[in-house]
mmCIF file of C-alpha atoms and ligand atoms in Angstrom:
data_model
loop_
_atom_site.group_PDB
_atom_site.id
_atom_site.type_symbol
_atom_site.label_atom_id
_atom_site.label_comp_id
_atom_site.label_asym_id
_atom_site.label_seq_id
_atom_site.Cartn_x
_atom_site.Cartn_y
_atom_site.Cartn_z
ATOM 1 C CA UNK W 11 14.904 8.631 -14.591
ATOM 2 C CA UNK W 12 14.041 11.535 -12.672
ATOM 3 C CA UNK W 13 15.521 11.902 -9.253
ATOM 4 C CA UNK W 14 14.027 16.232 -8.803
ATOM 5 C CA UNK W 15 12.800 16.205 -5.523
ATOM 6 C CA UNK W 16 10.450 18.973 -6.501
ATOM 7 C CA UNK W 17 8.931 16.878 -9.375
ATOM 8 C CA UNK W 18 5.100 17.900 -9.207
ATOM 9 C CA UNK W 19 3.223 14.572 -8.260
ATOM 10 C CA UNK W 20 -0.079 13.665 -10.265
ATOM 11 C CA UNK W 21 -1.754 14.883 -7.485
ATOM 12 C CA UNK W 22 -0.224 18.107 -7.354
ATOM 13 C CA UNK W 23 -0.640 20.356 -4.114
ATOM 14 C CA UNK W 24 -3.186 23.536 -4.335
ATOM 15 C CA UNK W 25 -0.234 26.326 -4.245
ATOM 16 C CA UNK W 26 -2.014 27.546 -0.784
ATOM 17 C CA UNK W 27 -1.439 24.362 0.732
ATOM 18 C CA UNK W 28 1.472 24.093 3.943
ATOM 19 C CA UNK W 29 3.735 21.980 2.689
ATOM 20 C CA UNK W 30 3.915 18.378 3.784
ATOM 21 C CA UNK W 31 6.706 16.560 4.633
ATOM 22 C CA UNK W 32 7.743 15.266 1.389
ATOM 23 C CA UNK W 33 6.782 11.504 1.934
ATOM 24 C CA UNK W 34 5.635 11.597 -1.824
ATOM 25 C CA UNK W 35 9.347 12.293 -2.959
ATOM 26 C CA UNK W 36 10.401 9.353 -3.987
ATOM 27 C CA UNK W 37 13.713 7.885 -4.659
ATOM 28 C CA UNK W 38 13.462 6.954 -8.269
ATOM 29 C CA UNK W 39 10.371 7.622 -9.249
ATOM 30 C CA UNK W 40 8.914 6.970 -12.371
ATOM 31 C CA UNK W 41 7.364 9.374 -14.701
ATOM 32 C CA UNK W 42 3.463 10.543 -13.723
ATOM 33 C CA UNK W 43 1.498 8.436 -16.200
ATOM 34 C CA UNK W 44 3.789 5.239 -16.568
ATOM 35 C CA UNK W 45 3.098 2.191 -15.367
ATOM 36 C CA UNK W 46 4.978 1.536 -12.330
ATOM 37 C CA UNK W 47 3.381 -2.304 -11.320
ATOM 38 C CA UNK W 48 2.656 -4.451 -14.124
ATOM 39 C CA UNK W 49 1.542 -8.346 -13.312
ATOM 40 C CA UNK W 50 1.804 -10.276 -16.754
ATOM 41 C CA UNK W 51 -0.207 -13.594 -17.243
ATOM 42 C CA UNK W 52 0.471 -14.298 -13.470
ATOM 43 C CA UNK W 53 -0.937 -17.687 -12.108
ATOM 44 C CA UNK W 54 -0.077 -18.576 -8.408
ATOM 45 C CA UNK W 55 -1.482 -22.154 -6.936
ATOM 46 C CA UNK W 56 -1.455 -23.235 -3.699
ATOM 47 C CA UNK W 57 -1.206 -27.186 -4.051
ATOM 48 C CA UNK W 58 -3.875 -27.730 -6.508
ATOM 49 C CA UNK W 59 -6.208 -24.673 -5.591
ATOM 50 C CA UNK W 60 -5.179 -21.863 -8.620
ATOM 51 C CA UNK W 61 -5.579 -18.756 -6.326
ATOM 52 C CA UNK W 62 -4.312 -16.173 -9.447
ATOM 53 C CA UNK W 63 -5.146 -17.547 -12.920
ATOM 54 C CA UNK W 64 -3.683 -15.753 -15.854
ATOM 55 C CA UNK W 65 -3.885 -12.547 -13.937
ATOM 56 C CA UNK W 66 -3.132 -9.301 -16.010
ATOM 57 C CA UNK W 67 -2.688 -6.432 -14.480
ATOM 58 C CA UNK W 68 -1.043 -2.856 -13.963
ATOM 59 C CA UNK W 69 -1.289 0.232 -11.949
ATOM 60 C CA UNK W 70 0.549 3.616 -13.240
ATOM 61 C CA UNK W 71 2.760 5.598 -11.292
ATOM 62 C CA UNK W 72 0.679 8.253 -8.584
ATOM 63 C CA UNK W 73 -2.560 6.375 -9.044
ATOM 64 C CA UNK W 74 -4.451 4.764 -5.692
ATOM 65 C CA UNK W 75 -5.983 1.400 -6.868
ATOM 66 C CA UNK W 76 -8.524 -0.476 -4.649
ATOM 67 C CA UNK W 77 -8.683 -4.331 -4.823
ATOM 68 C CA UNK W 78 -12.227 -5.506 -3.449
ATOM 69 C CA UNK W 79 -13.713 -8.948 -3.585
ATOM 70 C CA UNK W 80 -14.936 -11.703 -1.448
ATOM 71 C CA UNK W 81 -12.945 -13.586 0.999
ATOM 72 C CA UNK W 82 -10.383 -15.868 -0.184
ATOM 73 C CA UNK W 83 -10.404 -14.477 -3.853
ATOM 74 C CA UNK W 84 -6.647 -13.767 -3.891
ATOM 75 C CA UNK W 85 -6.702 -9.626 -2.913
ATOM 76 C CA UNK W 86 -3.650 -10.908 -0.177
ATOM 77 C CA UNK W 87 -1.883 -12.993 -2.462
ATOM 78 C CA UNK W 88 -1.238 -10.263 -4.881
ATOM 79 C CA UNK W 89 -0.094 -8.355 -2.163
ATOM 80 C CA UNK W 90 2.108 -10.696 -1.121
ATOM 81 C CA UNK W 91 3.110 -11.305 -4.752
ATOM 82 C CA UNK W 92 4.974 -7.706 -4.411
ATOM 83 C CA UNK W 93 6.166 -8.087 -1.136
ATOM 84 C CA UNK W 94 8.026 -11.222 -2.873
ATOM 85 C CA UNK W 95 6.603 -12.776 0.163
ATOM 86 C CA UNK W 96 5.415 -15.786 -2.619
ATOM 87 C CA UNK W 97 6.143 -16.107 -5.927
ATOM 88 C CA UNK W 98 4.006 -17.160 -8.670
ATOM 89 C CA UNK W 99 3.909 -20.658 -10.250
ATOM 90 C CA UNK W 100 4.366 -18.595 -13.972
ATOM 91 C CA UNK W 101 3.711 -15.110 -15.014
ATOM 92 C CA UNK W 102 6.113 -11.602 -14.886
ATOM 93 C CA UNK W 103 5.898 -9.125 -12.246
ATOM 94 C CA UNK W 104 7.769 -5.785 -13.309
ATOM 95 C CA UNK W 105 7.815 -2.542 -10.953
ATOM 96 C CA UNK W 106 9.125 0.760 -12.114
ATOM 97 C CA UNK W 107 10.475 -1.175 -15.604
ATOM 98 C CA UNK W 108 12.473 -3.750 -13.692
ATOM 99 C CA UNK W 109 11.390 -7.278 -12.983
ATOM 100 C CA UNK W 110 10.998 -8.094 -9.941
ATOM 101 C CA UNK W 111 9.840 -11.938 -10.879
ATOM 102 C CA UNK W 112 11.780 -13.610 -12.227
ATOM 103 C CA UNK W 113 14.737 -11.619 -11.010
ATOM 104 C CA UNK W 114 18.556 -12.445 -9.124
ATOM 105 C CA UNK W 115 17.919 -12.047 -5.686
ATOM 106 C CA UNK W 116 20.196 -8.584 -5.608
ATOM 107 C CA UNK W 117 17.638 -7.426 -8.460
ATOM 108 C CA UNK W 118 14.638 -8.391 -5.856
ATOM 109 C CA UNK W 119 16.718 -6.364 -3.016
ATOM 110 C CA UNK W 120 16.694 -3.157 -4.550
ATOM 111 C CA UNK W 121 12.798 -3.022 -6.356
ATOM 112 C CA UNK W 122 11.793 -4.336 -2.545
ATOM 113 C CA UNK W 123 13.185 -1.123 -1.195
ATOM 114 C CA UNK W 124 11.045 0.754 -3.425
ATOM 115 C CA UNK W 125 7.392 -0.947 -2.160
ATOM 116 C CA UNK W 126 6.631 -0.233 1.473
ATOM 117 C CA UNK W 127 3.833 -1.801 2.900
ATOM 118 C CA UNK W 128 1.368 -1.888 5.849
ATOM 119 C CA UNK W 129 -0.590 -5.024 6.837
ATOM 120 C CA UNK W 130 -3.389 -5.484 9.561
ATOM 121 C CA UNK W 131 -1.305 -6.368 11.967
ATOM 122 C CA UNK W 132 1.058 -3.495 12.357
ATOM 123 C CA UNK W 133 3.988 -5.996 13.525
ATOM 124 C CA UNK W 134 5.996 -2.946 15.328
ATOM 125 C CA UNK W 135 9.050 -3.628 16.769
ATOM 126 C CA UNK W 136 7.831 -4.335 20.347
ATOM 127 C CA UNK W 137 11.167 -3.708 21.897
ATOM 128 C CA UNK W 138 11.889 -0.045 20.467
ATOM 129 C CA UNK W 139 10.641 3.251 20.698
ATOM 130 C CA UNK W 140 8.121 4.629 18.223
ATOM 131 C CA UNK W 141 10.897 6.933 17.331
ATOM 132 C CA UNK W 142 13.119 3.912 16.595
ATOM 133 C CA UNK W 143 10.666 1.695 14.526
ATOM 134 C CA UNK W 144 10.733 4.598 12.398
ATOM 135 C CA UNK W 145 14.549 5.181 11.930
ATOM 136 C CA UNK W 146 15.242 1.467 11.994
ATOM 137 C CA UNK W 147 15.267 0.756 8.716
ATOM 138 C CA UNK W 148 16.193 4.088 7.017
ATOM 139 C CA UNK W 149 19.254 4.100 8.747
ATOM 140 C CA UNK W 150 20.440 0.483 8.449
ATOM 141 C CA UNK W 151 18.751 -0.576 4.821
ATOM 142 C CA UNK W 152 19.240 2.768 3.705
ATOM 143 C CA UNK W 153 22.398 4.194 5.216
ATOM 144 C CA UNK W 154 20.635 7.646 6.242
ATOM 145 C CA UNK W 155 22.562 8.675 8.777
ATOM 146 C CA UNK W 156 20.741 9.017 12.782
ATOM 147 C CA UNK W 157 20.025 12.821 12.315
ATOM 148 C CA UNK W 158 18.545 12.640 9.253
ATOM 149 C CA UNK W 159 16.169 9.347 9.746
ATOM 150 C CA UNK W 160 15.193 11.189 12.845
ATOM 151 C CA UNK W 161 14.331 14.423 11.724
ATOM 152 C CA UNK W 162 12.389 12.659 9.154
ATOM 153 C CA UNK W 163 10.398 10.669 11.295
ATOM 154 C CA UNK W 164 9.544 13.112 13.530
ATOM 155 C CA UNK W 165 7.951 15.104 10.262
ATOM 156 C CA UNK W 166 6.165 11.705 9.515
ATOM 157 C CA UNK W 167 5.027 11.364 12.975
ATOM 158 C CA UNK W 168 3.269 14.777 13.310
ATOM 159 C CA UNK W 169 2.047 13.714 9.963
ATOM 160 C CA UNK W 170 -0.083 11.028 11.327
ATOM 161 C CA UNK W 171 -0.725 13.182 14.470
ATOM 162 C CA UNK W 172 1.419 11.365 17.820
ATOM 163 C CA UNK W 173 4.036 13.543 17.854
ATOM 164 C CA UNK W 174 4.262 13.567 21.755
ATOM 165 C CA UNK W 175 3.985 9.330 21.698
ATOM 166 C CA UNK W 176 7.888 9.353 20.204
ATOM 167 C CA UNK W 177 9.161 7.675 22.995
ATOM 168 C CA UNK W 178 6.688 5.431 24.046
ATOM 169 C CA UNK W 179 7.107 1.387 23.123
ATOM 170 C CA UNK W 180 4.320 0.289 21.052
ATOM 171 C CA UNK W 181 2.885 -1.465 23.637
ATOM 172 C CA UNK W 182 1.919 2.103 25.108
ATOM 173 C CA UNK W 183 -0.728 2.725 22.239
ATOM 174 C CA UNK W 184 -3.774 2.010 20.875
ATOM 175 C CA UNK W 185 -4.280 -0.004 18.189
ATOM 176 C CA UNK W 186 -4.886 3.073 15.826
ATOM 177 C CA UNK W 187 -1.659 4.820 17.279
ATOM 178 C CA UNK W 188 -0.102 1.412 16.612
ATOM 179 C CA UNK W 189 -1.512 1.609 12.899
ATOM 180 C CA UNK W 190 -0.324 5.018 12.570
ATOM 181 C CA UNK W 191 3.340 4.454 13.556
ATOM 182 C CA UNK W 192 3.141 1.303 11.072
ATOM 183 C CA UNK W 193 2.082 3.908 8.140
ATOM 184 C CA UNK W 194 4.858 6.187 9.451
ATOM 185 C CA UNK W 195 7.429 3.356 9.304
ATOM 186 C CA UNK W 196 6.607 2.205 5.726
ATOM 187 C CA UNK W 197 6.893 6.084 4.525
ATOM 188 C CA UNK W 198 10.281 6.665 5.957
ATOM 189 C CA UNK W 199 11.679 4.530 3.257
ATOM 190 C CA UNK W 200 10.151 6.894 0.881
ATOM 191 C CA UNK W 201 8.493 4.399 -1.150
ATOM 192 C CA UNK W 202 7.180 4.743 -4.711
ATOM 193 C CA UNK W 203 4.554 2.049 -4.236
ATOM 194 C CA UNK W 204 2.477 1.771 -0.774
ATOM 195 C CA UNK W 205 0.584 -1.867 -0.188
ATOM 196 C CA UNK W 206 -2.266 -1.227 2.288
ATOM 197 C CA UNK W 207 -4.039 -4.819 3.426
ATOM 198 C CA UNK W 208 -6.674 -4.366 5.162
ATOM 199 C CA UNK W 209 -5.444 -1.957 7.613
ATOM 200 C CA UNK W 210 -8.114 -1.197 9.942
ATOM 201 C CA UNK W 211 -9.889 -4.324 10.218
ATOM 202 C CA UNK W 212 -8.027 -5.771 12.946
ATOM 203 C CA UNK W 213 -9.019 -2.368 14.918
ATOM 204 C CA UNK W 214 -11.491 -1.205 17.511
ATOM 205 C CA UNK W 215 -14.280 0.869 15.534
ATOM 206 C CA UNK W 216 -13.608 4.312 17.260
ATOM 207 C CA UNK W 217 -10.059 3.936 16.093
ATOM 208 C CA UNK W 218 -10.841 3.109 12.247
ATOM 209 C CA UNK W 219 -11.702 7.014 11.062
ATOM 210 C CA UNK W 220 -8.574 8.608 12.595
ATOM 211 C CA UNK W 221 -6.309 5.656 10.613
ATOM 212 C CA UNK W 222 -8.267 6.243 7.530
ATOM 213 C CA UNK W 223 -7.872 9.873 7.317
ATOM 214 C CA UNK W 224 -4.008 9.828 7.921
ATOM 215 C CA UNK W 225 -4.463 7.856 4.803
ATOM 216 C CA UNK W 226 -6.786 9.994 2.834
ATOM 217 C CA UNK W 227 -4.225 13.136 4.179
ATOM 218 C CA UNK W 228 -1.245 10.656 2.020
ATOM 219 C CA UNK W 229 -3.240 9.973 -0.770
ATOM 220 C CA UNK W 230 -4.250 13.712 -1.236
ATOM 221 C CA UNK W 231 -1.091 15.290 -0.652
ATOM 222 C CA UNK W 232 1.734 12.929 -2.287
ATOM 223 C CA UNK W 233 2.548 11.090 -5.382
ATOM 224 C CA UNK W 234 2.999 7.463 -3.980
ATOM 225 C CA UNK W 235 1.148 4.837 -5.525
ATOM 226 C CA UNK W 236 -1.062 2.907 -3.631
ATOM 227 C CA UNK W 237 -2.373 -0.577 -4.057
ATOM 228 C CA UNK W 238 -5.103 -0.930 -1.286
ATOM 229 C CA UNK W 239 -6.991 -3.842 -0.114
ATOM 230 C CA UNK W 240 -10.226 -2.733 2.062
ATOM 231 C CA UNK W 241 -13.645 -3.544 3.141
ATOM 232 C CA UNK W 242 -14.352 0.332 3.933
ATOM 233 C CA UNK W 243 -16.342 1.027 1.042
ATOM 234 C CA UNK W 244 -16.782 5.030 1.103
ATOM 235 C CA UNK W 245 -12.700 5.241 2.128
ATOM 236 C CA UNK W 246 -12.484 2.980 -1.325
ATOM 237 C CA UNK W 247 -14.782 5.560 -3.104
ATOM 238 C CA UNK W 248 -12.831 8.927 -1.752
ATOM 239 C CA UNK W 249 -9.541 7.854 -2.672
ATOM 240 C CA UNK W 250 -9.162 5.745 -5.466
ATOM 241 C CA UNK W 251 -8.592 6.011 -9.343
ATOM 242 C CA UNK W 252 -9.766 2.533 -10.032
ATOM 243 C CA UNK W 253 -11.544 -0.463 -8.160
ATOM 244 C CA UNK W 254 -11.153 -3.891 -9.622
ATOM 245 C CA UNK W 255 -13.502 -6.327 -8.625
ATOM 246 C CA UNK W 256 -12.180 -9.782 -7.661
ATOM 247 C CA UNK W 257 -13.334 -13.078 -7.768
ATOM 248 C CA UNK W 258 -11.662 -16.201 -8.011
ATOM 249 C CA UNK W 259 -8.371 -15.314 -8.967
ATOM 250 C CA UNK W 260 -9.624 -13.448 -11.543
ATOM 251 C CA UNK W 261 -10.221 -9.162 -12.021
ATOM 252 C CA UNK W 262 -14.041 -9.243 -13.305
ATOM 253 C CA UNK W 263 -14.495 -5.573 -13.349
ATOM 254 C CA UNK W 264 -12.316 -2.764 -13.198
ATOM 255 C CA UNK W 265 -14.107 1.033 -13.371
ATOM 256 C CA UNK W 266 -14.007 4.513 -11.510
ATOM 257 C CA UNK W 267 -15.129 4.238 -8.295
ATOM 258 C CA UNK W 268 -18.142 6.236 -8.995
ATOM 259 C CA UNK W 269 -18.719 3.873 -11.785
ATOM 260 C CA UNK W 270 -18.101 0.892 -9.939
ATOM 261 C CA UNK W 271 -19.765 1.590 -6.710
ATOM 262 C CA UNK W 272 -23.252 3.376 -8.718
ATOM 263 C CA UNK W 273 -23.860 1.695 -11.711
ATOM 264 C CA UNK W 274 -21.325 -2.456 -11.736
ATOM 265 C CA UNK W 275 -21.737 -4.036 -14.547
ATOM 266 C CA UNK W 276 -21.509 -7.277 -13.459
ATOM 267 C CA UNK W 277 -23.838 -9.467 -10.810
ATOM 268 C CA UNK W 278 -21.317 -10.723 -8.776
ATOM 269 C CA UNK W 279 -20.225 -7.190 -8.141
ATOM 270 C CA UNK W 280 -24.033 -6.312 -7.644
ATOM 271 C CA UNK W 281 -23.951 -9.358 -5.062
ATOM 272 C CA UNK W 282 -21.117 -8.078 -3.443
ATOM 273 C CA UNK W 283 -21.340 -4.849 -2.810
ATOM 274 C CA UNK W 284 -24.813 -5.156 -1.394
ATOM 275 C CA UNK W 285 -23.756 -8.048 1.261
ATOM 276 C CA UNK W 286 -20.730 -5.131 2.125
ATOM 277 C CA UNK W 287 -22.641 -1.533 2.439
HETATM 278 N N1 LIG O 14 0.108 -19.902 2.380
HETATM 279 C C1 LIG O 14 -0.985 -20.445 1.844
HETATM 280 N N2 LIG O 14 -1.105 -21.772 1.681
HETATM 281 C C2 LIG O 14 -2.201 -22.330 1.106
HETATM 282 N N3 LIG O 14 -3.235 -21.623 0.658
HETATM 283 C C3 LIG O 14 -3.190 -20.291 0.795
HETATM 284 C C4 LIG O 14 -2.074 -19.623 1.390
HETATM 285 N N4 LIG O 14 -2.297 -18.299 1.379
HETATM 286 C C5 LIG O 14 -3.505 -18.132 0.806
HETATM 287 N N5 LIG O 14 -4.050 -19.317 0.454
HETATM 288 C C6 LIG O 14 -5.336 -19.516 -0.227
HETATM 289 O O1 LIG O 14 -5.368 -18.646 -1.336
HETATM 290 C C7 LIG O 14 -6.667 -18.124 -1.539
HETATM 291 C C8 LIG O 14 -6.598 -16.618 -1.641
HETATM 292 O O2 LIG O 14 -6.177 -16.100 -0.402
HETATM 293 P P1 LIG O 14 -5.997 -14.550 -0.146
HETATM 294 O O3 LIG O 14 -5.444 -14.426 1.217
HETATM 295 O O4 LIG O 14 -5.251 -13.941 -1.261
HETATM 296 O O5 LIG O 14 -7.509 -14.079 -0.198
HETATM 297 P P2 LIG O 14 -8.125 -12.631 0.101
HETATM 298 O O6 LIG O 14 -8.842 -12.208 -1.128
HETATM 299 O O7 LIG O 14 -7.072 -11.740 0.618
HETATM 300 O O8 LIG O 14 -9.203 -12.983 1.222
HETATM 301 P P3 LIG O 14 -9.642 -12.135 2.552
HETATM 302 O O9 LIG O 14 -10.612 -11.095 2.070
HETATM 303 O O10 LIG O 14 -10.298 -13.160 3.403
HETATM 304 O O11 LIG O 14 -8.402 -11.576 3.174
HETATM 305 C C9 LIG O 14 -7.509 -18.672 -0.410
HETATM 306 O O12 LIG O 14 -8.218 -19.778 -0.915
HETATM 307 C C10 LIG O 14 -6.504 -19.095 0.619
HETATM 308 O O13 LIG O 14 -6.985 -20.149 1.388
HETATM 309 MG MG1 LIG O 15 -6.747 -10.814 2.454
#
């Protein structure tokens, strides 16, 4: 397993381009082309209500993958799935060729450290600095030492543009600063995989474009994979590889966006797509 921190990503960098801060480097990643997230006949219930049913499915290493669907059809719960915030009723879940479920808990540790993840509510610590939300967890998951973890996330921080905000408590920000330091936080662990739930729907409209291109800006220049769950529509078109189509537990269609979004095969996507643009 390659470790070369100068590994060309699937989405490699024009040669003109500054260079980024290398939030794309990632710790172990897997090979460009291999599948790095692989759900196997997963089925997750909630009492009696079967939220995942037999789900199959798999998302190779660099690629940005969009989950749509109506409410309820079990985009979250996936999410979740990898976060090993729940865990399925039956099924495999396997990231980067080790199984994260079912796994021995030290197994779960160390593929958890590998998936970062940013929800709608950004959950910052509200007692710490946006400098130390950042470090936090490099330095005390991780072991970085202070220096480096802040070096770092002062890089990520002009990244996602509040580089003069590094001492302010979260409580000091917007919502979309608040998102941006949340996006900031999950890179700092240099994740292979990045989870994205819905993260500008709990924000004030004006707010929304400046989160979404800090994303667009991370999906353009690294190599992280990204599993995204989002009701922005033309964000879902720009950046993604493939859109599956939920409903009911179930992937109905999976296509290019410019496939999916022009020409779906199926009515319920139809349906959909015109009740969301
Ligand atoms: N902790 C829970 N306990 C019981 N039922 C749950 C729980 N979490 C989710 N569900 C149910 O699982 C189903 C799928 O939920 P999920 O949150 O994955 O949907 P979603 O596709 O993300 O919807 P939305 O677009 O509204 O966020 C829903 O019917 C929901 O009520
Ligand atoms: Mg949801």
């Amino acid at each position: 397993m390659s470790t070369d921190s100068t590994r060309p990503g699937p989405h490699p960098v024009e040669p003109e381009r500054t260079p980024e801060p290398d939030v794309g480097t990632t710790r172990a990643a897997a090979g460009a082309g291999s599948e790095l997230i692989r759900l196997e006949k997963v089925t997750k219930r909630f009492g009696n209500n079967t939220v995942l049913d037999d789900l199959d499915f798999s998302v190779d290493a660099g690629k940005h993958v969009t989950l749509i669907g109506p409410s309820g059809s079990g985009k979250t719960t996936i999410l979740r799935l990898l976060m090993t915030l729940l865990k399925p009723e039956e099924g495999t879940i396997t990231v980067d060729g080790e199984q994260l479920f079912p796994a021995p808990e030290n197994q779960v540790r160390e593929i958890r450290k590998k998936i970062g993840m940013v929800f709608q509510h950004f959950n910052l610590f509200p007692n710490m600095t946006v400098l130390r939300n950042i470090t936090e967890a490099p330095v005390t998951v991780l072991g970085m030492s202070k220096d480096e973890a802040e070096e770092r996330a002062r890089e990520l921080l002009e990244m996602v543009g509040l580089t003069e905000h590094v001492d302010k408590h979260p409580s000091q920000l917007s919502g979309g600063q608040q998102q941006r330091v949340a996006i900031a936080r999950a890179l700092a662990m240099r994740p292979q995989v990045l989870l994205l739930d819905e993260v500008t729907s709990a924000l004030d409209p004006e707010l929304v474009a400046g989160v979404l291109d800090v994303l667009r800006d991370i999906a353009r220049s690294t190599d992280i994979t990204m599993l995204c769950v989002t009701h922005e529509m033309n964000f879902a078109r720009d950046i993604s590889d493939r859109v599956l189509m939920f409903d009911q537990g179930r992937i109905i269609e999976s296509a290019p966006p410019e496939k999916l979004f022009s020409e779906p095969e199926h009515d319920r996507t139809r349906e959909f797509l015109s009740a969301v643009l």
